mmCIF file of N, CA and C in Angstrom:
data_model
loop_
_atom_site.group_PDB
_atom_site.id
_atom_site.type_symbol
_atom_site.label_atom_id
_atom_site.label_comp_id
_atom_site.label_asym_id
_atom_site.label_seq_id
_atom_site.Cartn_x
_atom_site.Cartn_y
_atom_site.Cartn_z
ATOM 1 N N MET A 1 -4.731 8.433 -5.646
ATOM 2 C CA MET A 1 -3.962 8.844 -4.997
ATOM 3 C C MET A 1 -3.204 7.824 -4.763
ATOM 4 N N ALA A 2 -1.732 7.263 -4.783
ATOM 5 C CA ALA A 2 -1.355 5.919 -4.732
ATOM 6 C C ALA A 2 -1.251 6.088 -2.839
ATOM 7 N N PRO A 3 -1.135 4.570 -2.459
ATOM 8 C CA PRO A 3 -0.720 4.231 -1.349
ATOM 9 C C PRO A 3 0.965 5.219 -0.613
ATOM 10 N N VAL A 4 1.167 5.093 0.208
ATOM 11 C CA VAL A 4 2.423 5.933 0.639
ATOM 12 C C VAL A 4 2.808 5.045 1.658
ATOM 13 N N ALA A 5 3.773 4.954 1.866
ATOM 14 C CA ALA A 5 4.592 4.067 3.346
ATOM 15 C C ALA A 5 6.316 4.178 2.744
ATOM 16 N N ASN A 6 6.880 4.478 3.683
ATOM 17 C CA ASN A 6 8.241 4.735 3.777
ATOM 18 C C ASN A 6 9.295 4.344 4.689
ATOM 19 N N ALA A 7 10.202 3.846 4.301
ATOM 20 C CA ALA A 7 10.937 3.301 6.030
ATOM 21 C C ALA A 7 11.846 3.965 5.688
ATOM 22 N N ALA A 8 12.285 4.769 7.422
ATOM 23 C CA ALA A 8 14.071 5.010 7.547
ATOM 24 C C ALA A 8 14.627 4.550 8.892
ATOM 25 N N GLU A 9 15.718 4.311 9.182
ATOM 26 C CA GLU A 9 15.837 4.346 10.045
ATOM 27 C C GLU A 9 16.118 5.185 11.016
ATOM 28 N N ALA A 10 15.583 5.251 12.119
ATOM 29 C CA ALA A 10 15.178 6.318 12.890
ATOM 30 C C ALA A 10 14.980 5.882 14.927
ATOM 31 N N SER A 11 15.182 7.577 15.097
ATOM 32 C CA SER A 11 14.740 6.820 16.866
ATOM 33 C C SER A 11 13.701 8.209 16.982
ATOM 34 N N ALA A 12 13.076 8.531 18.152
ATOM 35 C CA ALA A 12 12.406 9.486 18.675
ATOM 36 C C ALA A 12 12.448 9.836 19.960
ATOM 37 N N THR A 13 12.154 10.834 20.699
ATOM 38 C CA THR A 13 12.551 11.490 21.757
ATOM 39 C C THR A 13 11.082 11.425 22.372
ATOM 40 N N THR A 14 10.538 10.450 23.853
ATOM 41 C CA THR A 14 9.777 10.953 24.399
ATOM 42 C C THR A 14 9.541 12.192 24.995
ATOM 43 N N ASP A 15 7.995 12.495 26.188
ATOM 44 C CA ASP A 15 8.234 14.239 26.126
ATOM 45 C C ASP A 15 8.823 14.245 27.235
ATOM 46 N N SER A 16 9.528 12.979 27.693
ATOM 47 C CA SER A 16 10.420 13.246 29.380
ATOM 48 C C SER A 16 12.402 13.763 29.008
ATOM 49 N N GLY A 17 12.096 13.393 27.172
ATOM 50 C CA GLY A 17 13.281 14.045 26.832
ATOM 51 C C GLY A 17 14.292 12.362 26.781
ATOM 52 N N ILE A 18 13.737 11.122 26.139
ATOM 53 C CA ILE A 18 14.563 9.556 26.652
ATOM 54 C C ILE A 18 14.212 9.560 24.961
ATOM 55 N N VAL A 19 15.295 8.942 24.463
ATOM 56 C CA VAL A 19 15.771 8.602 23.104
ATOM 57 C C VAL A 19 15.432 7.121 22.914
ATOM 58 N N GLN A 20 14.362 6.860 21.938
ATOM 59 C CA GLN A 20 13.334 4.891 22.190
ATOM 60 C C GLN A 20 14.471 4.743 20.442
ATOM 61 N N PRO A 21 14.909 3.792 20.852
ATOM 62 C CA PRO A 21 15.617 3.351 19.361
ATOM 63 C C PRO A 21 13.929 2.369 18.446
ATOM 64 N N TYR A 22 13.852 2.793 17.637
ATOM 65 C CA TYR A 22 12.771 2.377 16.725
ATOM 66 C C TYR A 22 13.850 1.178 15.495
ATOM 67 N N ASN A 23 13.122 0.242 14.939
ATOM 68 C CA ASN A 23 14.060 -0.264 13.958
ATOM 69 C C ASN A 23 13.491 0.031 12.527
ATOM 70 N N TRP A 24 12.647 1.010 12.418
ATOM 71 C CA TRP A 24 12.236 1.726 12.026
ATOM 72 C C TRP A 24 10.481 2.548 11.799
ATOM 73 N N THR A 25 10.913 4.025 11.526
ATOM 74 C CA THR A 25 9.600 4.912 11.351
ATOM 75 C C THR A 25 9.398 5.210 9.997
ATOM 76 N N SER A 26 7.732 5.312 9.979
ATOM 77 C CA SER A 26 7.334 5.478 8.319
ATOM 78 C C SER A 26 5.866 6.398 8.605
ATOM 79 N N LYS A 27 5.065 6.179 7.750
ATOM 80 C CA LYS A 27 3.723 6.853 7.378
ATOM 81 C C LYS A 27 3.035 6.165 6.886
ATOM 82 N N LEU A 28 1.522 5.945 6.213
ATOM 83 C CA LEU A 28 0.373 5.555 5.898
ATOM 84 C C LEU A 28 -0.004 6.477 4.955
ATOM 85 N N GLY A 29 -0.162 6.986 3.886
ATOM 86 C CA GLY A 29 -1.477 7.350 3.237
ATOM 87 C C GLY A 29 -2.270 6.567 2.049
ATOM 88 N N ASP A 30 -3.065 6.616 3.052
ATOM 89 C CA ASP A 30 -4.699 6.085 2.104
ATOM 90 C C ASP A 30 -4.230 4.678 1.397
ATOM 91 N N VAL A 31 -3.909 3.665 2.445
ATOM 92 C CA VAL A 31 -3.801 2.029 2.336
ATOM 93 C C VAL A 31 -4.764 1.869 2.465
ATOM 94 N N LEU A 32 -4.963 0.387 1.949
ATOM 95 C CA LEU A 32 -6.346 -0.302 2.118
ATOM 96 C C LEU A 32 -6.034 -1.443 2.506
ATOM 97 N N THR A 33 -7.271 -1.934 2.680
ATOM 98 C CA THR A 33 -6.458 -3.476 3.266
ATOM 99 C C THR A 33 -6.329 -4.610 2.630
ATOM 100 N N GLY A 34 -5.229 -5.439 3.619
ATOM 101 C CA GLY A 34 -4.641 -6.139 2.782
ATOM 102 C C GLY A 34 -2.727 -5.259 2.845
ATOM 103 N N PHE A 35 -2.741 -4.031 3.248
ATOM 104 C CA PHE A 35 -1.121 -3.277 2.546
ATOM 105 C C PHE A 35 -0.707 -4.065 3.591
ATOM 106 N N GLN A 36 0.553 -4.347 3.290
ATOM 107 C CA GLN A 36 1.458 -4.902 3.630
ATOM 108 C C GLN A 36 2.871 -4.216 4.086
ATOM 109 N N SER A 37 3.674 -4.082 5.411
ATOM 110 C CA SER A 37 5.024 -3.004 5.310
ATOM 111 C C SER A 37 5.840 -3.297 5.241
ATOM 112 N N HIS A 38 6.793 -2.979 5.206
ATOM 113 C CA HIS A 38 8.465 -3.325 4.854
ATOM 114 C C HIS A 38 8.733 -4.631 6.128
ATOM 115 N N THR A 39 9.529 -5.220 5.429
ATOM 116 C CA THR A 39 9.659 -6.133 6.992
ATOM 117 C C THR A 39 11.102 -5.631 7.706
ATOM 118 N N TRP A 40 11.140 -6.259 8.792
ATOM 119 C CA TRP A 40 12.110 -6.422 9.686
ATOM 120 C C TRP A 40 12.886 -7.482 10.497
ATOM 121 N N VAL A 41 13.869 -7.633 10.689
ATOM 122 C CA VAL A 41 13.895 -9.420 11.627
ATOM 123 C C VAL A 41 14.422 -9.042 12.861
ATOM 124 N N ASP A 42 13.325 -9.933 13.667
ATOM 125 C CA ASP A 42 12.996 -10.136 14.779
ATOM 126 C C ASP A 42 13.004 -11.076 15.441
ATOM 127 N N GLU A 43 12.909 -11.228 16.942
ATOM 128 C CA GLU A 43 12.755 -12.144 17.302
ATOM 129 C C GLU A 43 12.181 -12.299 18.963
ATOM 130 N N ALA A 44 11.571 -12.726 19.664
ATOM 131 C CA ALA A 44 10.760 -12.825 20.919
ATOM 132 C C ALA A 44 9.786 -11.378 21.334
ATOM 133 N N TYR A 45 10.374 -10.254 20.886
ATOM 134 C CA TYR A 45 9.271 -8.607 20.740
ATOM 135 C C TYR A 45 9.489 -8.163 19.837
ATOM 136 N N SER A 46 7.867 -7.443 19.212
ATOM 137 C CA SER A 46 7.671 -6.690 18.804
ATOM 138 C C SER A 46 6.703 -5.099 18.808
ATOM 139 N N GLU A 47 6.907 -3.875 18.490
ATOM 140 C CA GLU A 47 5.862 -3.020 18.769
ATOM 141 C C GLU A 47 5.867 -2.564 17.768
ATOM 142 N N VAL A 48 4.304 -2.384 17.227
ATOM 143 C CA VAL A 48 3.819 -1.619 16.236
ATOM 144 C C VAL A 48 3.137 -0.583 16.828
ATOM 145 N N ARG A 49 3.267 1.081 16.252
ATOM 146 C CA ARG A 49 2.579 2.318 17.031
ATOM 147 C C ARG A 49 2.021 2.643 15.794
ATOM 148 N N PHE A 50 1.791 3.424 16.411
ATOM 149 C CA PHE A 50 0.385 3.940 14.454
ATOM 150 C C PHE A 50 -0.101 5.675 15.423
ATOM 151 N N LYS A 51 0.393 7.180 15.042
ATOM 152 C CA LYS A 51 0.144 8.134 15.464
ATOM 153 C C LYS A 51 -0.517 8.964 14.850
ATOM 154 N N GLY A 52 -2.365 9.715 15.357
ATOM 155 C CA GLY A 52 -2.597 10.676 14.271
ATOM 156 C C GLY A 52 -2.809 9.650 13.162
ATOM 157 N N CYS A 53 -4.308 8.921 13.344
ATOM 158 C CA CYS A 53 -5.109 8.560 12.217
ATOM 159 C C CYS A 53 -5.887 8.984 11.455
ATOM 160 N N ASP A 54 -6.313 8.257 10.032
ATOM 161 C CA ASP A 54 -7.506 8.783 9.992
ATOM 162 C C ASP A 54 -7.808 8.065 8.597
ATOM 163 N N THR A 55 -9.555 7.856 8.975
ATOM 164 C CA THR A 55 -9.593 7.008 7.370
ATOM 165 C C THR A 55 -10.411 7.472 6.832
ATOM 166 N N SER A 56 -10.489 7.440 5.732
ATOM 167 C CA SER A 56 -11.568 7.775 4.265
ATOM 168 C C SER A 56 -13.148 7.861 5.093
ATOM 169 N N SER A 57 -13.461 7.241 5.545
ATOM 170 C CA SER A 57 -14.861 7.326 5.702
ATOM 171 C C SER A 57 -15.099 8.314 7.080
ATOM 172 N N SER A 58 -15.888 8.413 7.238
ATOM 173 C CA SER A 58 -16.470 9.023 8.285
ATOM 174 C C SER A 58 -17.290 8.199 9.540
ATOM 175 N N SER A 59 -16.521 7.148 10.241
ATOM 176 C CA SER A 59 -17.130 6.918 11.039
ATOM 177 C C SER A 59 -17.420 7.105 12.453
ATOM 178 N N MET A 60 -18.379 6.760 13.359
ATOM 179 C CA MET A 60 -18.174 6.868 14.680
ATOM 180 C C MET A 60 -17.446 6.911 15.507
ATOM 181 N N SER A 61 -17.243 5.306 15.004
ATOM 182 C CA SER A 61 -15.713 4.420 15.660
ATOM 183 C C SER A 61 -14.692 4.071 14.802
ATOM 184 N N GLU A 62 -14.064 4.771 14.863
ATOM 185 C CA GLU A 62 -12.702 4.671 13.305
ATOM 186 C C GLU A 62 -11.911 3.433 13.853
ATOM 187 N N SER A 63 -11.180 2.816 13.729
ATOM 188 C CA SER A 63 -10.139 1.678 14.067
ATOM 189 C C SER A 63 -9.937 0.978 12.724
ATOM 190 N N THR A 64 -8.535 0.558 13.177
ATOM 191 C CA THR A 64 -8.093 -0.277 12.333
ATOM 192 C C THR A 64 -7.183 -1.454 12.916
ATOM 193 N N ALA A 65 -7.014 -2.878 11.958
ATOM 194 C CA ALA A 65 -6.661 -4.387 12.637
ATOM 195 C C ALA A 65 -5.143 -4.062 12.241
ATOM 196 N N VAL A 66 -4.412 -4.401 13.072
ATOM 197 C CA VAL A 66 -3.003 -4.526 12.453
ATOM 198 C C VAL A 66 -2.758 -6.226 13.236
ATOM 199 N N ASP A 67 -2.329 -6.931 12.200
ATOM 200 C CA ASP A 67 -1.990 -8.361 11.922
ATOM 201 C C ASP A 67 -0.267 -8.273 11.724
ATOM 202 N N LEU A 68 0.310 -9.045 13.035
ATOM 203 C CA LEU A 68 1.726 -9.340 12.549
ATOM 204 C C LEU A 68 1.770 -10.057 12.355
ATOM 205 N N ARG A 69 2.825 -10.465 10.942
ATOM 206 C CA ARG A 69 3.126 -11.641 10.609
ATOM 207 C C ARG A 69 4.659 -12.070 10.332
ATOM 208 N N TRP A 70 4.378 -13.227 10.506
ATOM 209 C CA TRP A 70 6.040 -13.816 10.337
ATOM 210 C C TRP A 70 6.155 -14.749 8.569
ATOM 211 N N ARG A 71 7.033 -14.104 8.009
ATOM 212 C CA ARG A 71 7.090 -14.272 6.513
ATOM 213 C C ARG A 71 8.588 -15.583 7.063
ATOM 214 N N ARG A 72 7.589 -16.463 6.295
ATOM 215 C CA ARG A 72 8.500 -17.640 5.829
ATOM 216 C C ARG A 72 8.932 -18.183 4.614
ATOM 217 N N SER A 73 10.202 -18.902 4.065
ATOM 218 C CA SER A 73 10.355 -19.100 3.015
ATOM 219 C C SER A 73 9.859 -20.374 2.531
ATOM 220 N N LEU A 74 9.554 -20.700 1.318
ATOM 221 C CA LEU A 74 8.844 -21.855 1.022
ATOM 222 C C LEU A 74 7.548 -22.432 1.975
ATOM 223 N N GLN A 75 7.034 -21.822 2.690
ATOM 224 C CA GLN A 75 5.683 -21.748 3.637
ATOM 225 C C GLN A 75 4.782 -20.212 3.607
ATOM 226 N N PRO A 76 3.472 -20.919 4.006
ATOM 227 C CA PRO A 76 2.585 -19.722 4.039
ATOM 228 C C PRO A 76 3.121 -19.017 5.527
ATOM 229 N N ASP A 77 3.045 -17.915 5.372
ATOM 230 C CA ASP A 77 3.478 -16.769 6.635
ATOM 231 C C ASP A 77 2.606 -17.183 7.919
ATOM 232 N N THR A 78 3.191 -16.742 8.794
ATOM 233 C CA THR A 78 2.143 -17.298 10.030
ATOM 234 C C THR A 78 2.023 -16.119 10.699
ATOM 235 N N SER A 79 0.745 -15.831 11.163
ATOM 236 C CA SER A 79 0.243 -14.440 11.935
ATOM 237 C C SER A 79 -0.059 -14.704 13.870
ATOM 238 N N TRP A 80 1.075 -14.107 14.095
ATOM 239 C CA TRP A 80 1.059 -13.268 15.507
ATOM 240 C C TRP A 80 -0.745 -13.384 16.290
ATOM 241 N N GLY A 81 -0.852 -12.518 15.705
ATOM 242 C CA GLY A 81 -2.179 -12.220 16.187
ATOM 243 C C GLY A 81 -2.575 -10.687 15.799
ATOM 244 N N THR A 82 -3.626 -10.459 15.928
ATOM 245 C CA THR A 82 -4.431 -9.127 15.417
ATOM 246 C C THR A 82 -4.512 -8.252 16.735
ATOM 247 N N LYS A 83 -4.170 -6.937 16.485
ATOM 248 C CA LYS A 83 -4.811 -5.985 17.646
ATOM 249 C C LYS A 83 -5.515 -4.673 16.676
ATOM 250 N N VAL A 84 -6.541 -4.411 17.451
ATOM 251 C CA VAL A 84 -7.104 -3.095 17.085
ATOM 252 C C VAL A 84 -6.876 -2.494 17.450
ATOM 253 N N PHE A 85 -6.752 -1.337 16.886
ATOM 254 C CA PHE A 85 -6.371 0.558 17.035
ATOM 255 C C PHE A 85 -7.462 1.234 17.211
ATOM 256 N N THR A 86 -7.873 1.572 17.745
ATOM 257 C CA THR A 86 -8.519 2.731 17.866
ATOM 258 C C THR A 86 -7.903 4.193 18.808
ATOM 259 N N ASN A 87 -7.173 4.174 19.536
ATOM 260 C CA ASN A 87 -6.947 5.528 19.774
ATOM 261 C C ASN A 87 -6.315 6.255 19.310
ATOM 262 N N CYS A 88 -5.530 5.939 18.040
ATOM 263 C CA CYS A 88 -4.711 6.923 17.256
ATOM 264 C C CYS A 88 -5.803 7.599 16.168
ATOM 265 N N PHE A 89 -7.035 7.479 16.664
ATOM 266 C CA PHE A 89 -7.870 8.192 15.601
ATOM 267 C C PHE A 89 -8.453 9.441 16.791
ATOM 268 N N LYS A 90 -8.018 9.448 17.618
ATOM 269 C CA LYS A 90 -8.665 10.393 18.866
ATOM 270 C C LYS A 90 -7.745 12.122 18.429
ATOM 271 N N GLY A 91 -7.038 11.763 17.374
ATOM 272 C CA GLY A 91 -6.095 13.178 17.241
ATOM 273 C C GLY A 91 -4.571 13.140 16.866
ATOM 274 N N GLU A 92 -4.150 14.277 16.058
ATOM 275 C CA GLU A 92 -2.897 14.126 15.667
ATOM 276 C C GLU A 92 -1.761 13.620 16.507
ATOM 277 N N ASP A 93 -1.994 13.448 17.547
ATOM 278 C CA ASP A 93 -0.401 13.230 18.526
ATOM 279 C C ASP A 93 -1.121 12.036 19.543
ATOM 280 N N SER A 94 -2.418 11.553 19.320
ATOM 281 C CA SER A 94 -2.988 10.361 19.592
ATOM 282 C C SER A 94 -2.443 9.083 19.238
ATOM 283 N N ILE A 95 -2.041 8.118 20.219
ATOM 284 C CA ILE A 95 -0.984 6.684 19.585
ATOM 285 C C ILE A 95 -1.760 5.728 20.055
ATOM 286 N N SER A 96 -1.492 4.981 18.866
ATOM 287 C CA SER A 96 -1.987 3.402 18.977
ATOM 288 C C SER A 96 -0.891 2.585 19.120
ATOM 289 N N ALA A 97 -0.763 1.641 20.256
ATOM 290 C CA ALA A 97 0.325 0.778 19.701
ATOM 291 C C ALA A 97 0.153 -1.069 20.063
ATOM 292 N N GLY A 98 0.601 -1.967 19.776
ATOM 293 C CA GLY A 98 0.340 -2.931 19.934
ATOM 294 C C GLY A 98 1.496 -3.701 20.081
ATOM 295 N N GLU A 99 1.670 -5.526 21.200
ATOM 296 C CA GLU A 99 2.978 -5.490 21.244
ATOM 297 C C GLU A 99 2.967 -7.251 21.415
ATOM 298 N N TRP A 100 3.254 -7.687 20.360
ATOM 299 C CA TRP A 100 3.529 -9.335 20.078
ATOM 300 C C TRP A 100 4.974 -9.642 20.889
ATOM 301 N N THR A 101 4.658 -10.913 21.476
ATOM 302 C CA THR A 101 5.946 -11.419 22.539
ATOM 303 C C THR A 101 6.409 -12.936 21.898
ATOM 304 N N GLY A 102 7.397 -13.832 22.010
ATOM 305 C CA GLY A 102 7.564 -15.032 22.081
ATOM 306 C C GLY A 102 7.448 -15.404 20.056
ATOM 307 N N LEU A 103 7.776 -14.450 19.676
ATOM 308 C CA LEU A 103 8.249 -14.602 18.645
ATOM 309 C C LEU A 103 9.783 -15.483 18.313
ATOM 310 N N SER A 104 8.964 -15.601 16.827
ATOM 311 C CA SER A 104 9.974 -16.819 16.489
ATOM 312 C C SER A 104 11.427 -15.471 15.419
ATOM 313 N N TYR A 105 12.071 -16.066 15.249
ATOM 314 C CA TYR A 105 13.146 -15.197 14.181
ATOM 315 C C TYR A 105 12.860 -15.408 13.637
ATOM 316 N N GLY A 106 12.967 -13.996 12.515
ATOM 317 C CA GLY A 106 12.996 -13.742 11.050
ATOM 318 C C GLY A 106 12.456 -12.475 10.817
ATOM 319 N N ASP A 107 11.947 -12.663 9.371
ATOM 320 C CA ASP A 107 11.102 -11.614 8.843
ATOM 321 C C ASP A 107 10.063 -11.164 9.311
ATOM 322 N N HIS A 108 9.608 -10.046 9.622
ATOM 323 C CA HIS A 108 8.452 -10.284 10.172
ATOM 324 C C HIS A 108 7.795 -8.512 9.642
ATOM 325 N N PHE A 109 6.737 -8.484 9.135
ATOM 326 C CA PHE A 109 5.494 -7.526 8.777
ATOM 327 C C PHE A 109 4.237 -7.313 9.338
ATOM 328 N N PHE A 110 3.830 -5.982 9.657
ATOM 329 C CA PHE A 110 2.258 -5.989 9.919
ATOM 330 C C PHE A 110 1.498 -5.588 8.704
ATOM 331 N N GLN A 111 0.154 -6.576 8.945
ATOM 332 C CA GLN A 111 -0.722 -6.607 7.846
ATOM 333 C C GLN A 111 -2.130 -5.830 8.037
ATOM 334 N N ILE A 112 -2.857 -4.682 7.004
ATOM 335 C CA ILE A 112 -3.989 -3.921 8.224
ATOM 336 C C ILE A 112 -5.028 -4.982 6.994
ATOM 337 N N LYS A 113 -6.159 -5.551 8.372
ATOM 338 C CA LYS A 113 -6.717 -6.564 7.880
ATOM 339 C C LYS A 113 -8.183 -6.104 7.825
ATOM 340 N N TYR A 114 -8.252 -4.961 8.972
ATOM 341 C CA TYR A 114 -9.627 -4.038 8.835
ATOM 342 C C TYR A 114 -9.398 -2.724 9.036
ATOM 343 N N ILE A 115 -10.276 -1.881 8.391
ATOM 344 C CA ILE A 115 -10.460 -0.270 8.489
ATOM 345 C C ILE A 115 -12.076 -0.319 9.057
ATOM 346 N N ASN A 116 -12.300 0.445 10.426
ATOM 347 C CA ASN A 116 -13.664 0.391 10.372
ATOM 348 C C ASN A 116 -14.759 -0.916 10.445
ATOM 349 N N GLY A 117 -14.033 -1.806 10.569
ATOM 350 C CA GLY A 117 -14.500 -3.188 10.906
ATOM 351 C C GLY A 117 -14.632 -3.874 9.364
ATOM 352 N N SER A 118 -13.980 -3.627 8.389
ATOM 353 C CA SER A 118 -14.679 -3.780 6.742
ATOM 354 C C SER A 118 -13.499 -4.104 6.419
ATOM 355 N N ASP A 119 -13.596 -4.838 5.604
ATOM 356 C CA ASP A 119 -12.104 -5.738 5.017
ATOM 357 C C ASP A 119 -12.218 -4.869 3.398
ATOM 358 N N PHE A 120 -12.798 -3.665 2.990
ATOM 359 C CA PHE A 120 -12.400 -3.102 1.847
ATOM 360 C C PHE A 120 -13.302 -2.171 1.892
ATOM 361 N N GLY A 121 -13.388 -1.032 0.569
ATOM 362 C CA GLY A 121 -14.160 -0.031 0.764
ATOM 363 C C GLY A 121 -13.375 1.620 2.047
ATOM 364 N N ASN A 122 -12.324 0.842 2.356
ATOM 365 C CA ASN A 122 -12.019 2.073 3.283
ATOM 366 C C ASN A 122 -10.350 2.480 3.407
ATOM 367 N N SER A 123 -10.211 3.731 3.639
ATOM 368 C CA SER A 123 -8.530 3.440 3.424
ATOM 369 C C SER A 123 -7.850 4.418 4.489
ATOM 370 N N LEU A 124 -6.634 3.916 5.187
ATOM 371 C CA LEU A 124 -6.385 4.241 6.081
ATOM 372 C C LEU A 124 -4.591 5.403 5.776
ATOM 373 N N SER A 125 -4.687 6.837 6.606
ATOM 374 C CA SER A 125 -3.720 7.358 7.030
ATOM 375 C C SER A 125 -3.372 6.894 8.663
ATOM 376 N N ALA A 126 -1.401 7.232 8.942
ATOM 377 C CA ALA A 126 -0.910 7.762 10.047
ATOM 378 C C ALA A 126 -0.140 8.406 9.482
ATOM 379 N N ARG A 127 0.082 9.620 10.516
ATOM 380 C CA ARG A 127 0.965 10.586 10.487
ATOM 381 C C ARG A 127 2.668 9.543 10.953
ATOM 382 N N VAL A 128 2.220 8.787 11.626
ATOM 383 C CA VAL A 128 3.854 8.031 11.980
ATOM 384 C C VAL A 128 3.177 6.655 11.998
ATOM 385 N N VAL A 129 4.561 5.773 11.965
ATOM 386 C CA VAL A 129 4.398 4.472 12.506
ATOM 387 C C VAL A 129 5.866 4.099 12.833
ATOM 388 N N ALA A 130 5.696 3.624 13.904
ATOM 389 C CA ALA A 130 7.331 3.204 14.309
ATOM 390 C C ALA A 130 7.142 1.494 14.517
ATOM 391 N N ILE A 131 7.965 0.833 14.532
ATOM 392 C CA ILE A 131 8.135 -0.505 14.690
ATOM 393 C C ILE A 131 9.637 -0.297 15.878
ATOM 394 N N ASP A 132 9.355 -0.875 16.794
ATOM 395 C CA ASP A 132 9.964 -0.938 17.766
ATOM 396 C C ASP A 132 10.183 -2.531 18.703
ATOM 397 N N THR A 133 11.655 -3.048 18.626
ATOM 398 C CA THR A 133 11.645 -4.793 19.149
ATOM 399 C C THR A 133 12.503 -4.731 20.137
ATOM 400 N N THR A 134 12.346 -3.550 20.784
ATOM 401 C CA THR A 134 13.476 -3.426 21.960
ATOM 402 C C THR A 134 12.841 -3.204 23.523
ATOM 403 N N LYS A 135 12.204 -4.201 23.775
ATOM 404 C CA LYS A 135 11.522 -4.294 25.138
ATOM 405 C C LYS A 135 11.683 -3.334 26.064
ATOM 406 N N ALA A 136 12.875 -3.360 26.386
ATOM 407 C CA ALA A 136 13.339 -2.925 27.559
ATOM 408 C C ALA A 136 13.282 -1.136 27.616
ATOM 409 N N ASP A 137 12.858 -0.799 26.164
ATOM 410 C CA ASP A 137 12.661 0.847 26.660
ATOM 411 C C ASP A 137 11.519 0.762 27.294
#
């Protein structure tokens, strides 16, 4: 099965009924380490959320490492750091989120660095992926 990642402009409603804006939402289907997301223009703050995660292996401690990166033309991409997501593996409605601050203006994307602690051999799926650049919500 080919990896799936489709982006769309969207918003989401919280349990309290408050609508939260997202730059885009998507899903992941059987992506491998090294997978790079759709890009978004940002500065200062980004949050990446995964909901309902699963991996191709049956590990007792499922996790994925998400690296937020800044795409720079004619220069190597810059990493803003990696966050390890574990909570989204606890059920289809469970969410993991990582926040990055102090970002420079430009195109950003996330990259999957590890799945279950390994940089090869596993695939990752997530029912929902959401990118939020509005710290105020």
